[in-house]
């Protein structure tokens, strides 16, 4: 069947040109008459009831369009309502499209335009199966589109459902869909019904797909943003307010600044890719969002880390020796080991040298030695305190999923140093916390200190590898026993012992006094601390292996001098030993054995502690009982076993010492080691306990100025012990005159300071009988 529109006889209609709209037959739309001719034509239509023809003009800017300026096909319409504003300037008409017309020629131009038209009618009837199928499909898609839009009235939906004529349905749908004005004019000019249906179906299908995708996106957006919708809306409002106040979003320059910083950082390829991904995420985020702040902080960390390896100055061994000598007194063996370490670094810069671990009492210069190494190498120095660290994240960093996450102490130290080849001091590594539910920080340190692994160290916050292989790690500790074995195995231990009184005197004169003068604002010409005053401070006001307390006391003296200088006292202020009582008060310490009476059962032992050597007293007494051994003084298991072994040795030698063995069965023996509040343990008090019991049972006193150390066996042998240097220094400091040592410890003779060797008399013990012979000379011990 022919679907071409049919022509009707020509008729004359009032011409109403419009700029940006197309009227379809069957549609009711408002139009605005902003030109005098159009307004007059509408008024004439309202008075006479004449129909108008609404035609789209080709150029919307044309104010007086002629017939050539109009499209050839328009729509005949009847005027339903005409409204003029009170000021008479705005004319609005509501018109209803009737049918298509073709413009033929102008019939009049004044005072309004009229045109002769040819009416074009759609063919009547169903139009065949193809037209009917297209009509059915169009009705389904149009209803679906109206449902997706969600703003269609029930009357509109009912009208489309009941519409039977294909041409009328196509015109209504064409007027509803969102297409351009030119595309709508093409549909209006498509007179063939089947072609018109195809054209409208194509536009309708495209628009329907857009609506479906829009609905899916909206649904997904609602699902993902429901929880954050309030925050998002508030932030958008805040941005609008800031814009009105002239405080607009300045994230653009910040992102560009970050990009430039990352480009200048010299990132490795893997890190660079990660940084670019995060930078793209940051660009898409609102400026004030919390996640944007986290991403920005992460990128700032990446840009501020020293990824490039700078030029290290050459190592000069003579300069390093000079620096060590200038900054540290004594410590010759330690200095030699450091120079050997630096020499290997000089000859093999890329080699994997050992990681030094300085072990010694507090205040002996472990940390300052690390600073001197950095000074000698010309590298930056950074200190990382590990004392009390009990969380693995303190070493490896926190994952960025946590609020307030940061890199671990290692990466933070690298950032502070500003160089990848810095000297990093791992201070107090023996005080790392034990593993728990927060992980084991000591195990995390294994990767840091292992040369096979630390070139790809991965901090949990960064999430990318960082090369630690060029960092010079130096560790410090007060004792080795608390360092886990695998961690200790990765380090070379360098022992630092306590200072003698002479060494402290030299350190005070060379370093401590000048430093305290500077810190208290004194010139060298304003204050002098006499040598005897320094010696008195060392002897009477401090008891330590290092020099920290000594420096504090010197600082107190310098503050006293500063007060006198500030009060206007002229000349130099000299402080002698006699002045210390007025400044520091009475002496806090006396020689530990001075004034002690020699009593049976009391002997002086030597002990090693993490803060240096010390002396201890072993006291024994006998009371009636049934052979019990009572031990007090917070003794550890090893020390209790030493006391039991010592008692067994004395019982075994009862006959040889002239003692009645039955006396042990009717007596309780009590051994006490002051001070009772201090825990004590270790095997080195065995000789002291044996002599204490022997002295008690023989009723012979051992001189308080005689000190001893050594482990005993059940065969009576005196076994070697450790910490000899520290114990000897403590003995000399305490006023001891004679020391008894295991003969096997002769190998430690060279480690004993010469000043202590000159002050003390040494006796070497092979067995406990030698101890009785030396300490109780009036007692004869038969051979056996």
XYZ file of C-alpha atoms in Angstrom:
784
model
C 0.000 0.000 0.000
C 1.291 3.509 -0.793
C 2.450 5.316 2.348
C 3.267 8.660 0.647
C 1.404 11.702 2.078
C -1.442 12.971 -0.145
C -1.719 16.594 -1.346
C -4.915 18.640 -0.795
C -6.076 21.838 -2.515
C -4.147 25.028 -1.692
C -5.414 27.374 1.017
C -4.236 30.650 2.567
C -2.951 30.603 6.210
C -1.382 33.154 8.539
C 2.425 32.655 8.594
C 4.099 32.351 12.010
C 7.904 31.798 11.650
C 9.666 30.421 14.767
C 13.393 30.232 15.570
C 14.265 27.103 17.610
C 11.303 24.705 17.668
C 9.335 22.349 15.431
C 5.586 21.789 15.841
C 4.306 18.287 14.946
C 0.696 17.488 14.099
C -1.251 16.488 17.167
C 1.084 18.327 19.601
C -0.021 21.232 21.826
C 2.826 23.657 22.523
C 3.280 27.297 23.508
C 5.024 29.651 21.090
C 6.295 33.174 21.692
C 5.771 35.963 19.186
C 8.693 38.340 19.600
C 8.159 40.101 16.241
C 5.412 42.576 15.392
C 4.209 40.750 12.261
C 3.901 37.453 14.114
C 2.083 39.101 17.049
C -0.362 40.821 14.646
C -0.927 37.505 12.829
C -1.752 35.733 16.088
C -4.129 38.516 17.081
C -5.862 38.209 13.704
C -6.137 34.447 14.181
C -7.679 34.988 17.595
C -10.250 37.470 16.234
C -11.216 35.653 13.019
C -10.591 32.045 14.135
C -8.248 31.532 11.185
C -5.613 28.794 11.220
C -1.904 29.573 11.205
C 1.094 27.769 9.759
C 4.047 27.351 12.124
C 7.332 27.062 10.196
C 10.967 26.772 11.356
C 13.255 29.426 9.856
C 16.645 28.393 8.561
C 18.632 31.153 10.272
C 17.414 31.879 13.803
C 19.071 35.301 13.737
C 16.977 36.537 10.785
C 14.501 39.124 12.033
C 12.293 39.405 8.906
C 12.552 36.055 7.168
C 11.198 35.692 3.637
C 9.801 32.577 2.046
C 13.300 31.480 1.020
C 14.467 31.777 4.621
C 11.926 29.195 5.795
C 11.901 25.422 5.544
C 9.430 24.253 2.894
C 7.358 22.053 5.189
C 5.525 23.404 8.231
C 2.556 22.519 10.397
C -0.962 23.931 10.180
C -2.218 24.781 13.676
C -5.241 26.199 15.396
C -4.915 28.856 18.080
C -6.164 27.594 21.450
C -5.214 30.578 23.580
C -3.548 33.932 23.170
C -2.039 35.914 26.073
C -0.404 39.353 26.121
C 1.629 40.633 29.078
C 0.412 43.774 30.930
C 3.119 45.898 29.342
C 2.137 44.664 25.871
C 5.646 43.512 24.986
C 5.346 39.729 25.326
C 2.873 37.735 23.225
C 2.374 34.046 23.919
C 0.095 31.657 22.097
C -0.834 28.033 22.715
C -1.365 26.213 19.452
C -2.294 22.672 18.431
C -0.779 21.074 15.353
C -3.313 19.807 12.785
C -1.308 18.527 9.830
C 1.646 19.016 7.529
C 1.584 21.711 4.847
C 3.931 22.736 2.031
C 4.540 26.453 1.575
C 3.759 27.625 -1.950
C 4.020 31.420 -2.085
C 3.291 34.543 -0.060
C -0.241 35.858 -0.273
C 0.240 39.036 1.801
C 2.849 40.843 3.895
C 1.103 43.720 5.706
C 0.322 43.993 8.562
C 1.041 40.274 8.900
C 2.308 37.633 6.549
C 0.050 35.063 5.005
C 0.999 32.222 2.740
C -0.724 29.870 0.415
C -0.105 26.268 1.405
C -0.719 22.779 0.161
C -2.021 20.374 2.833
C -0.282 16.986 3.060
C -2.215 14.141 4.609
C -1.033 10.724 5.744
C -2.689 7.761 3.992
C -5.662 6.253 5.842
C -5.821 2.604 6.931
C -3.462 0.269 8.787
C -0.693 0.504 6.153
C 0.300 -3.146 6.048
C 2.188 -5.529 8.317
C 5.485 -3.633 8.146
C 3.902 -0.365 9.207
C 1.909 -2.111 11.918
C 5.035 -3.857 13.268
C 6.897 -0.554 13.356
C 3.986 1.091 15.089
C 3.838 -1.633 17.751
C 7.577 -1.420 18.362
C 7.458 2.363 18.607
C 4.626 2.238 21.146
C 6.587 -0.203 23.381
C 9.773 1.818 23.253
C 7.963 5.092 23.824
C 6.241 3.741 26.935
C 9.561 2.381 28.256
C 11.199 5.733 27.637
C 8.415 7.545 29.516
C 8.870 5.189 32.472
C 12.634 5.810 32.536
C 12.096 9.552 32.381
C 9.653 9.280 35.273
C 7.974 12.657 34.641
C 5.254 11.705 32.105
C 1.632 12.278 33.074
C -0.847 9.374 33.166
C -2.838 11.136 30.389
C 0.208 11.107 28.119
C 0.821 7.390 28.736
C -2.871 6.605 28.110
C -2.850 8.662 24.910
C 0.108 6.764 23.473
C -1.381 3.411 24.452
C -4.652 4.211 22.704
C -3.220 5.828 19.571
C -3.794 3.639 16.500
C -2.707 5.746 13.535
C 0.958 5.190 12.716
C 1.618 8.712 11.430
C 0.032 10.368 14.443
C 2.005 8.127 16.840
C 5.261 8.908 15.022
C 4.559 12.652 15.228
C 3.743 12.542 18.948
C 6.839 10.456 19.762
C 9.039 12.717 17.589
C 7.816 15.694 19.564
C 8.658 14.015 22.871
C 12.145 12.620 22.238
C 15.251 14.705 22.897
C 16.776 15.360 19.466
C 18.065 18.481 17.772
C 15.801 20.957 15.998
C 17.339 20.037 12.641
C 16.623 16.349 13.242
C 13.018 17.127 14.156
C 12.615 19.158 10.945
C 13.951 16.182 8.973
C 11.268 13.983 10.559
C 8.594 16.593 9.775
C 9.714 16.722 6.137
C 9.719 12.900 5.838
C 6.425 12.394 4.068
C 6.802 8.668 3.433
C 5.180 7.017 6.438
C 7.461 3.954 6.555
C 10.607 6.101 6.280
C 9.259 8.439 8.940
C 8.615 5.512 11.263
C 12.139 4.168 10.687
C 13.685 7.556 11.349
C 11.712 8.063 14.564
C 12.449 4.471 15.676
C 16.180 4.983 15.187
C 16.217 8.188 17.265
C 13.935 6.594 19.848
C 16.157 3.496 20.177
C 19.273 5.646 20.595
C 17.621 7.852 23.201
C 16.212 4.792 24.975
C 19.702 3.266 25.228
C 20.992 6.549 26.679
C 18.185 6.523 29.232
C 18.922 2.915 30.178
C 22.619 3.650 30.672
C 21.755 6.770 32.615
C 19.436 4.746 34.846
C 22.149 2.112 35.420
C 24.711 4.779 36.242
C 22.280 6.474 38.576
C 21.507 3.219 40.333
C 25.206 2.375 40.701
C 25.929 5.875 41.940
C 23.173 5.648 44.518
C 24.442 2.273 45.695
C 28.013 3.528 46.104
C 27.267 6.988 47.446
C 24.292 6.566 49.739
C 26.519 6.411 52.782
C 28.516 9.449 51.685
C 25.780 11.490 50.026
C 25.393 13.880 52.920
C 29.125 14.516 53.146
C 29.345 14.961 49.378
C 26.514 17.439 49.255
C 27.905 19.409 52.175
C 31.321 19.552 50.528
C 29.772 20.705 47.251
C 27.929 23.425 49.125
C 31.136 24.358 50.914
C 32.932 24.639 47.582
C 30.172 26.892 46.261
C 30.409 29.088 49.371
C 34.182 29.269 49.088
C 33.863 30.222 45.436
C 31.468 33.046 46.315
C 33.882 34.248 48.999
C 36.821 34.156 46.607
C 38.361 31.167 48.363
C 38.008 28.790 45.459
C 39.530 25.344 45.030
C 43.280 25.641 44.617
C 43.966 21.948 44.239
C 45.140 22.462 40.656
C 48.381 24.261 41.591
C 48.968 21.802 44.446
C 48.644 18.795 42.148
C 50.956 20.425 39.613
C 53.473 21.175 42.365
C 53.332 17.538 43.472
C 53.817 16.367 39.885
C 56.919 18.528 39.497
C 58.315 17.322 42.841
C 57.806 13.682 41.831
C 59.493 14.256 38.481
C 62.475 15.848 40.230
C 62.751 13.040 42.813
C 64.250 10.524 40.361
C 61.814 7.739 41.193
C 62.560 4.180 39.991
C 60.201 2.839 37.311
C 58.004 0.817 39.675
C 57.705 3.687 42.126
C 57.076 6.181 39.308
C 54.156 4.136 37.979
C 52.635 3.915 41.449
C 53.056 7.667 41.948
C 51.335 8.431 38.621
C 48.381 6.217 39.529
C 47.947 7.944 42.875
C 48.333 11.375 41.250
C 45.536 10.608 38.801
C 43.338 9.513 41.719
C 44.105 12.752 43.551
C 43.066 14.846 40.546
C 39.611 13.234 40.556
C 39.006 13.682 44.298
C 37.316 16.656 45.986
C 39.874 18.925 47.575
C 38.442 18.704 51.079
C 37.868 14.960 51.249
C 39.745 12.899 53.820
C 40.995 10.434 51.221
C 42.496 13.265 49.181
C 44.534 14.300 52.203
C 45.808 10.737 52.655
C 46.812 10.446 48.986
C 48.499 13.845 49.091
C 50.504 12.878 52.179
C 51.554 9.641 50.485
C 52.761 11.459 47.371
C 54.612 14.002 49.500
C 56.463 11.138 51.217
C 57.401 9.671 47.835
C 58.657 13.029 46.572
C 60.713 13.819 49.689
C 62.594 10.521 49.995
C 66.170 10.466 48.604
C 65.728 7.945 45.770
C 68.864 9.118 43.979
C 72.288 8.165 45.337
C 74.380 11.304 45.748
C 78.113 11.636 45.416
C 79.845 10.518 48.616
C 83.098 12.267 49.556
C 86.206 10.067 49.459
C 87.184 8.369 52.714
C 90.447 9.611 54.224
C 91.820 7.305 56.903
C 94.187 9.985 58.366
C 91.266 12.422 58.601
C 89.091 9.745 60.194
C 91.831 9.003 62.763
C 92.114 12.700 63.541
C 88.340 13.046 63.992
C 88.187 10.047 66.329
C 91.146 11.293 68.390
C 89.708 14.797 68.614
C 86.254 13.658 69.695
C 87.073 10.678 71.956
C 89.631 10.049 74.625
C 91.214 6.591 74.883
C 89.241 3.690 73.348
C 92.274 2.731 71.263
C 91.044 -0.742 70.368
C 87.631 0.626 69.403
C 89.182 3.333 67.242
C 91.405 0.804 65.504
C 88.409 -1.398 64.691
C 86.495 1.596 63.310
C 89.461 2.604 61.150
C 89.702 -0.952 59.834
C 86.019 -0.797 59.019
C 86.451 2.504 57.156
C 89.514 1.227 55.313
C 87.519 -1.687 53.904
C 84.783 0.740 52.842
C 87.376 2.877 51.089
C 88.938 -0.023 49.165
C 85.620 -1.739 48.380
C 82.837 0.890 48.350
C 80.252 -1.501 46.932
C 81.074 -4.326 49.328
C 78.790 -5.492 52.082
C 80.741 -4.813 55.228
C 79.680 -5.883 58.700
C 77.152 -3.972 60.756
C 78.872 -2.757 63.910
C 77.097 -3.054 67.254
C 78.659 -1.043 70.101
C 77.913 -2.747 73.410
C 78.740 -1.136 76.719
C 77.408 0.686 79.798
C 75.482 3.960 79.471
C 77.507 7.105 79.006
C 80.686 5.566 77.558
C 80.281 7.217 74.125
C 78.486 4.676 71.941
C 76.225 7.194 70.220
C 78.962 9.809 69.857
C 81.167 7.189 68.179
C 78.487 6.790 65.514
C 78.411 10.558 65.044
C 82.187 10.578 64.682
C 81.988 7.878 61.984
C 79.479 10.004 60.074
C 81.731 13.042 60.526
C 84.747 11.119 59.252
C 82.803 9.856 56.218
C 81.225 13.222 55.447
C 77.753 11.667 55.512
C 74.593 12.820 57.304
C 73.889 11.180 60.648
C 70.472 10.122 61.890
C 69.547 8.377 65.117
C 66.623 5.953 65.397
C 65.693 5.055 68.969
C 64.481 1.466 69.289
C 64.098 1.382 73.064
C 60.607 0.227 74.030
C 59.445 -0.328 70.427
C 56.961 -3.189 70.680
C 55.017 -2.859 67.410
C 56.314 -4.271 64.140
C 54.667 -1.327 62.353
C 57.162 1.008 64.063
C 59.815 -0.629 61.861
C 57.891 -1.545 58.696
C 55.304 1.233 58.779
C 51.507 1.169 58.900
C 49.325 0.235 55.958
C 47.605 3.224 54.387
C 44.189 1.790 55.198
C 44.640 3.037 58.786
C 43.821 6.614 59.758
C 47.022 8.512 60.567
C 49.260 5.872 58.941
C 52.958 6.735 58.576
C 56.084 4.978 57.344
C 58.223 3.120 59.878
C 61.124 4.591 61.820
C 63.654 3.429 59.216
C 62.050 5.308 56.308
C 61.372 8.305 58.553
C 65.052 8.355 59.473
C 66.065 8.235 55.804
C 63.800 11.195 55.119
C 65.277 13.196 58.004
C 68.810 12.430 56.821
C 67.988 13.438 53.253
C 70.470 10.923 51.811
C 70.291 7.233 50.951
C 73.914 6.665 52.058
C 73.537 8.172 55.525
C 74.903 6.784 58.782
C 71.954 5.445 60.777
C 72.405 4.777 64.482
C 69.995 2.086 65.737
C 70.091 3.096 69.394
C 69.199 0.715 72.243
C 68.629 -2.270 69.975
C 68.756 -4.547 73.021
C 65.559 -2.929 74.340
C 63.281 -3.862 71.442
C 59.942 -5.099 72.737
C 59.122 -8.779 72.565
C 56.777 -10.126 69.910
C 53.059 -10.125 70.646
C 49.803 -9.638 68.807
C 51.308 -6.510 67.220
C 54.149 -8.475 65.631
C 57.804 -8.871 66.553
C 59.882 -5.735 65.845
C 63.127 -7.698 66.298
C 62.104 -9.995 63.457
C 61.239 -6.964 61.310
C 64.778 -5.679 61.905
C 66.184 -8.816 60.291
C 65.219 -7.578 56.829
C 66.637 -4.140 57.573
C 70.044 -5.466 58.630
C 70.379 -8.336 56.151
C 72.494 -7.194 53.143
C 70.824 -9.860 50.998
C 67.355 -8.385 51.605
C 67.564 -4.709 52.443
C 68.149 -3.614 48.848
C 64.422 -4.225 48.298
C 63.100 -3.221 51.718
C 59.331 -2.735 51.456
C 57.733 -0.392 53.946
C 54.043 -1.177 54.445
C 53.067 2.487 54.052
C 55.014 3.094 50.850
C 54.057 -0.245 49.307
C 57.067 -0.029 46.967
C 60.671 -1.237 47.466
C 63.312 1.128 48.849
C 67.048 0.397 48.645
C 68.730 0.409 52.086
C 71.913 -1.289 50.919
C 73.933 1.954 50.958
C 72.862 2.951 54.471
C 75.645 2.483 57.027
C 73.876 0.926 60.020
C 75.483 1.108 63.468
C 73.704 -0.348 66.492
C 74.172 0.290 70.211
C 73.236 -1.853 73.195
C 73.906 -2.108 76.902
C 73.880 -5.911 76.937
C 73.855 -8.707 74.398
C 71.723 -11.204 76.287
C 68.420 -9.537 75.379
C 69.177 -9.316 71.651
C 67.622 -12.277 69.774
C 70.172 -14.686 68.308
C 69.314 -14.204 64.597
C 69.526 -10.446 65.006
C 72.785 -10.616 66.945
C 74.209 -12.904 64.261
C 73.851 -10.112 61.665
C 76.062 -7.713 63.627
C 79.699 -7.558 64.683
C 79.886 -6.802 68.385
C 82.374 -4.166 69.562
C 82.637 -4.051 73.356
C 83.079 -0.709 75.158
C 84.069 -0.848 78.815
C 83.668 1.689 81.583
C 86.186 4.463 82.158
C 88.760 4.553 84.941
C 89.016 7.566 87.224
C 92.045 8.815 85.267
C 90.183 8.513 81.964
C 87.209 10.359 83.413
C 89.538 13.108 84.611
C 90.977 13.504 81.130
C 87.542 13.426 79.462
C 86.235 16.052 81.874
C 89.162 18.409 81.231
C 89.132 17.926 77.469
C 85.424 17.750 76.650
C 82.960 18.092 79.538
C 84.178 21.280 81.200
C 84.484 23.294 77.926
C 81.064 22.066 76.786
C 79.369 23.042 80.032
C 81.096 26.414 79.949
C 79.614 27.072 76.494
C 76.162 25.823 77.464
C 76.086 28.095 80.514
C 77.336 31.157 78.654
C 80.757 31.273 80.287
C 84.053 32.157 78.662
C 87.236 30.230 79.480
C 88.549 33.304 81.278
C 85.539 33.432 83.593
C 85.563 29.962 85.171
C 88.192 27.381 86.092
C 87.424 23.998 87.608
C 90.563 22.801 89.369
C 91.875 19.276 88.816
C 91.328 18.354 92.456
C 87.697 19.464 92.153
C 87.150 17.198 89.158
C 88.787 14.315 90.989
C 86.588 14.944 94.005
C 83.443 14.959 91.856
C 84.496 11.650 90.318
C 85.295 10.085 93.664
C 82.579 11.476 95.944
C 79.637 12.528 93.757
C 79.398 9.903 91.007
C 79.383 6.112 90.740
C 79.074 5.114 87.099
C 80.901 3.446 84.235
C 80.345 6.387 81.878
C 80.482 10.138 82.322
C 76.859 11.315 82.170
C 76.471 11.922 85.894
C 79.901 13.510 85.917
C 78.809 15.987 83.230
C 75.612 16.772 85.154
C 77.602 17.580 88.287
C 80.038 19.724 86.298
C 77.013 21.491 84.802
C 75.724 22.214 88.310
C 79.093 23.756 89.221
C 79.084 25.887 86.057
C 75.576 27.155 86.790
C 76.809 28.249 90.208
C 79.698 30.074 88.535
C 77.324 31.647 85.983
C 75.185 32.999 88.849
C 78.205 34.610 90.447
C 79.338 36.126 87.147
C 75.824 37.426 86.441
C 75.814 39.077 89.871
C 78.822 41.116 88.764
C 81.705 39.304 90.465
C 84.897 40.490 88.729
C 87.758 38.327 87.528
C 87.983 34.581 87.152
C 85.983 32.260 89.398
C 88.081 29.266 90.469
C 86.416 26.209 91.956
C 88.535 23.861 94.088
C 87.631 20.620 95.853
C 86.956 22.491 99.091
C 84.232 24.553 97.365
C 82.180 21.557 96.220
C 80.372 21.005 99.512
C 78.810 24.467 99.303
C 77.793 23.902 95.687
C 76.857 20.213 95.451
C 76.270 19.394 99.098
C 78.045 16.687 101.071
C 79.614 13.854 99.131
C 77.175 11.149 98.154
C 79.670 8.286 97.988
C 82.558 7.099 100.109
C 84.991 4.298 99.263
C 82.713 1.270 99.559
C 85.070 -0.750 101.744
C 86.245 2.136 103.912
C 85.230 1.792 107.539
C 83.974 -1.780 107.122
C 85.099 -3.981 109.972
C 86.573 -7.379 109.135
C 83.986 -9.903 110.331
C 83.887 -13.681 109.880
C 81.473 -14.654 107.119
C 81.643 -11.338 105.247
C 83.627 -11.096 102.000
C 83.751 -8.678 99.059
C 82.811 -9.941 95.613
C 82.940 -8.377 92.152
C 79.971 -8.215 89.795
C 79.205 -7.106 86.254
C 76.018 -5.181 85.414
C 74.733 -3.585 82.217
C 75.828 -0.214 83.593
C 79.379 -1.335 84.422
C 81.210 -3.202 87.143
C 80.421 -3.031 90.846
C 81.341 -4.688 94.128
C 78.960 -6.700 96.247
C 79.187 -8.148 99.746
C 78.379 -11.738 100.618
C 77.308 -12.205 104.234
C 76.916 -15.592 105.971
C 75.783 -16.514 109.435
C 75.045 -19.741 111.348
C 72.150 -20.372 113.699
C 70.937 -23.552 115.455
C 68.831 -25.662 113.147
C 68.673 -28.863 111.161
C 71.062 -28.234 108.249
C 69.026 -25.893 106.067
C 70.576 -23.415 103.627
C 68.717 -20.092 103.579
C 69.385 -17.693 100.663
C 68.137 -14.077 100.569
C 68.879 -10.949 98.564
C 66.807 -11.677 95.402
C 69.237 -14.278 94.088
C 68.638 -15.859 90.700
C 68.647 -19.586 90.046
C 72.279 -19.661 88.894
C 73.447 -17.789 91.967
C 71.473 -20.112 94.260
C 73.171 -23.093 92.666
C 76.560 -21.429 93.231
C 75.715 -21.097 96.946
C 74.752 -24.773 97.160
C 77.965 -25.798 95.380
C 79.997 -23.585 97.743
C 78.375 -25.180 100.810
C 79.092 -28.647 99.446
C 82.767 -27.715 98.918
C 83.071 -26.450 102.498
C 81.433 -29.614 103.868
C 83.747 -31.757 101.778
C 86.773 -29.953 103.226
C 85.535 -29.921 106.831
C 88.047 -32.484 108.068
C 90.953 -30.863 106.228
C 89.957 -27.477 107.680
C 89.708 -28.907 111.195
C 85.923 -28.671 111.363
C 83.507 -31.147 112.905
C 81.238 -32.387 110.057
C 78.399 -32.820 112.580
C 78.211 -29.053 113.036
C 76.480 -28.725 109.666
C 73.709 -31.109 110.729
C 72.785 -29.012 113.763
C 73.001 -25.584 112.146
C 71.056 -23.531 109.616
C 73.314 -21.449 107.388
C 71.939 -18.171 106.057
C 73.615 -16.422 103.081
C 72.516 -12.866 102.273
C 73.733 -10.599 99.437
C 72.843 -6.907 99.903
C 71.140 -4.879 98.560
C 68.029 -6.950 98.968
C 65.925 -4.894 96.523
C 68.292 -5.515 93.586
C 67.932 -8.796 91.637
C 71.214 -10.663 91.204
C 72.254 -13.670 89.204
C 75.260 -15.312 87.578
C 77.961 -17.835 88.502
C 80.834 -15.432 89.230
C 80.085 -15.155 92.978
C 81.021 -18.815 93.593
C 84.469 -18.054 95.073
C 83.023 -15.261 97.237
C 80.344 -17.558 98.639
C 82.858 -20.324 99.316
C 85.172 -17.966 101.206
C 82.230 -16.448 103.068
C 81.199 -19.909 104.334
C 84.798 -20.924 105.077
C 85.397 -17.683 106.966
C 82.189 -18.227 108.945
C 82.920 -21.824 109.873
C 86.595 -21.122 110.700
C 85.715 -17.902 112.545
C 88.441 -16.100 110.611
C 87.773 -12.700 108.950
C 88.717 -11.795 105.382
C 90.035 -8.269 104.864
C 87.315 -5.993 103.363
C 89.885 -4.587 100.901
C 90.261 -8.055 99.317
C 87.811 -8.713 96.470
C 87.305 -11.827 94.388
C 85.385 -13.249 91.442
C 85.173 -16.679 89.832
C 82.886 -19.634 89.312
C 83.491 -22.831 91.307
C 82.941 -26.420 90.348
C 82.186 -29.370 92.632
C 85.785 -30.500 92.151
C 86.956 -27.227 93.677
C 88.238 -25.697 90.440
C 87.949 -21.940 89.923
C 86.496 -21.360 86.442
C 86.891 -18.237 84.287
C 84.229 -15.513 84.187
C 83.515 -12.460 82.022
C 83.537 -8.701 82.561
C 87.052 -8.675 84.066
C 87.900 -5.153 82.910
C 84.693 -3.656 84.312
C 85.115 -5.534 87.609
C 88.720 -4.396 88.039
C 87.794 -0.768 87.311
C 85.016 -1.006 89.901
C 87.429 -2.543 92.421
C 89.929 0.275 91.959
C 87.163 2.849 92.297
C 85.860 1.227 95.510
C 89.206 1.274 97.315
C 90.068 -2.435 96.947
C 93.765 -3.251 97.342
C 93.905 -6.915 96.282
C 91.870 -8.860 93.726
C 91.655 -12.630 93.382
C 90.898 -13.811 89.838
C 90.614 -17.217 88.133
C 93.947 -18.259 86.654
C 92.175 -18.850 83.333
C 91.422 -15.145 83.128
C 95.101 -14.237 82.650
C 94.170 -13.775 78.983
C 92.252 -10.633 80.004
C 95.349 -9.018 81.522
C 95.885 -6.732 78.533
C 92.345 -5.405 78.783
C 92.863 -4.198 82.352
C 93.749 -0.475 82.390
C 97.349 0.223 83.346
C 96.254 2.608 86.110
C 94.213 -0.165 87.742
C 97.038 -2.686 87.370
C 99.342 -0.263 89.193
C 96.908 0.236 92.078
C 95.939 -3.367 92.752
C 97.624 -6.594 93.731
C 96.450 -9.614 91.747
C 96.252 -13.216 92.892
C 95.446 -15.971 90.405
C 93.398 -18.927 91.646
C 93.502 -22.451 90.265
C 91.162 -23.905 92.918
C 89.303 -22.922 96.075
C 92.195 -24.049 98.294
C 94.275 -21.258 96.724
C 91.532 -18.828 97.740
C 91.734 -19.966 101.400
C 95.522 -19.713 101.347
C 95.396 -16.119 99.998
C 92.405 -14.765 101.917
C 92.883 -16.671 105.187
C 96.657 -17.047 105.459
C 96.533 -18.265 109.043
C 94.589 -21.365 108.001
C 96.606 -24.327 106.851
C 94.943 -26.474 104.171
C 96.574 -29.892 103.874
C 96.995 -31.163 100.345
C 94.535 -33.834 99.296
